[in-house]
Amino acid sequence: MQKYAVSDILQRKNKSPEVTLNGWVRTFRANRFIALNDGSTLSNIQCVVDFENTDEALLKRITTGAALEIKGDVVESKGKGQEVEVLVTALTVLGDSDPNTYPIQPKKHSFEFLRENAHLRTRTSTFSAIMRLRSTLSFAIHNYFNSNGFYYMHAPIITGSDAEGAGEMFRVTKLDAKTPPLHENGTVDYTKDFFGKETNLTVSGQLEAETYAMSLGKVYTFGPTFRAENSNTSRHLSEFWMVEPEVAFMDLPGNMDLAEDFLKYVLKYVLEHNKEDLEFLEQRLAAEEKNKPQAERSPMPLIDKINFVIENNFKRVSYTEAIDILRNCKPNKKKKFKYLIEDWGADLQSEHERFLVEKHFKCPVILFDYPADIKAFYMRLNDDGKTVRAMDILFPGIGEMVGGSQREERLDVLKAKMAALNIPEEELWWYLDLRKFGTAVHSGFGLGFERLVMFITGVTNIRDVIPFPRTPQNAAF
Ligand code: 4AD
Ligand code: MG
């Protein structure tokens, strides 16, 4: 008897009616009906036990969470709710599950409870749907770049440079925390450390990706990145995955076109390939929305929201225009914002980003040409001398989804910028080399992968879209 995944049987891909299948019991009803799930798809398959001819002791072991091997015949179902079912001819309990202690009961659990049981939460419909979508989305990302002439580049995870200049990094060291070797002046002597210098976990693969863009032309990285910022919000993780394309001979408008085309492609791909999971999450969200006050409800069902982004042009707005809108908007005038917008040069907070996207433009927005002072050192300075060719893409319900820029390709301008920010040239000599030998206009961006998973799944806490979230004071599992 051939082994099949539940998804194959439900799609009637089994060559003969006799099949073997494995899975975990979701529910066992009336000593007769097993709802079996193997993770291959959202749906369970109904397996019907001939209880009169089955040992009572065996029936008792068919409990929620138990792992089974079932042999049986696939038949048209007479019952409601499924087209086919399996009439069980042989059943083996591979792994028992004590119903008194198994945490995932067949009832609705809170996201908080499931976070504490993250090792088992993908046994629920909601989390298996979220993680299947996450998987499809990563595949879509690789697919997009692969079919558009990009090479996949693996940036190092341990680095000696601080790409974002924000200094919020996790140190990588083998030195003894209690008795590290010291210089005469009392500071730690990292020349004695494993790498002979200070190293940290990367905050972005961009600087390394730039070296590859300036040789392979079009590249992207897609890997874990780490930020030691102490922000305990629903949109920040200490370890998250970032997608970073980097393209030679491409300017900022080209970068915007790429980001928009890329986002629309991957959203469409997921809609086409994971309809069942999306529909399930949409219904779940709709049920949840009913309990919310009108003002907090999402204006659109999940799939409509995704389609809206696919079908509409992103609004492109300069930082200066955005500041004008924000300065004169109601929540600013009535002092409803926590951070009031007064002068040009203010950094935008998530409340401002969300106002622009959700209330003012009501569509994704690309903000560009930010003040140089609030952006990273590598962004290309505009002729006005005070703004840089930066872009952030803001999404409804999420805020900043993408951050990118055209890079400063002029050696003298880059050196001056680094000097002003006290970034030692010795540390980035290789980065400066790119500007010495065959420099060219180039651009790229970083997409927070989990934020995109949040948008697609409608999940509002970033901890629920990554398998084992790392956040301040939490690295369980
Ligand atoms: O805007 P960021 O900091 O940009 C960079 O790191 C650039 N080097 C990217 C590039 O141009 N190649 O980060 C990019 C994106 C943000 O827009 C956000 O979506 C996400 O990464 N992000 C986070 N996601 C989850 N948790 C965090 N702590 C994040 N910090 C940034
Ligand atoms: Mg940013």
PDB file of C-alpha atoms in Angstrom, residues 11 28 41 47 100 104 111 127 153 176 218 225 238 267-268 306 313 319 333 369 374 378 450 473:
ATOM      1  CA  GLN A  11      -6.982  16.023  -4.208  1.00  0.00           C
ATOM      2  CA  PHE A  28     -11.799  11.588  17.825  1.00  0.00           C
ATOM      3  CA  THR A  41      -2.678  20.980   4.119  1.00  0.00           C
ATOM      4  CA  CYS A  47     -10.783   8.372   9.008  1.00  0.00           C
ATOM      5  CA  ASN A 100      -4.781  15.174  30.489  1.00  0.00           C
ATOM      6  CA  ILE A 104      -3.271  21.771  22.499  1.00  0.00           C
ATOM      7  CA  PHE A 111      -2.073  33.603  20.878  1.00  0.00           C
ATOM      8  CA  PHE A 127      -0.323  28.424  13.054  1.00  0.00           C
ATOM      9  CA  MET A 153      24.367  35.926  -2.302  1.00  0.00           C
ATOM     10  CA  ASP A 176      35.670  35.299  29.408  1.00  0.00           C
ATOM     11  CA  LYS A 218      22.102  42.036  -9.709  1.00  0.00           C
ATOM     12  CA  THR A 225      19.732  39.676  10.782  1.00  0.00           C
ATOM     13  CA  SER A 238      15.835  40.853  17.878  1.00  0.00           C
ATOM     14  CA  LEU A 267       1.717  38.767  -2.954  1.00  0.00           C
ATOM     15  CA  LYS A 268       0.134  37.453  -6.128  1.00  0.00           C
ATOM     16  CA  ILE A 306      -3.890  41.940  -0.578  1.00  0.00           C
ATOM     17  CA  ASN A 313       0.089  51.946  -7.796  1.00  0.00           C
ATOM     18  CA  TYR A 319       9.608  63.476   2.801  1.00  0.00           C
ATOM     19  CA  LYS A 333      -3.198  70.175  15.256  1.00  0.00           C
ATOM     20  CA  ASP A 369      14.415  62.044  -0.168  1.00  0.00           C
ATOM     21  CA  ILE A 374      18.153  60.885  10.128  1.00  0.00           C
ATOM     22  CA  TYR A 378      25.875  55.256   2.873  1.00  0.00           C
ATOM     23  CA  GLU A 450       8.270  38.973   8.994  1.00  0.00           C
ATOM     24  CA  GLN A 473      14.093  39.072  27.753  1.00  0.00           C
TER      25      GLN A 473
END
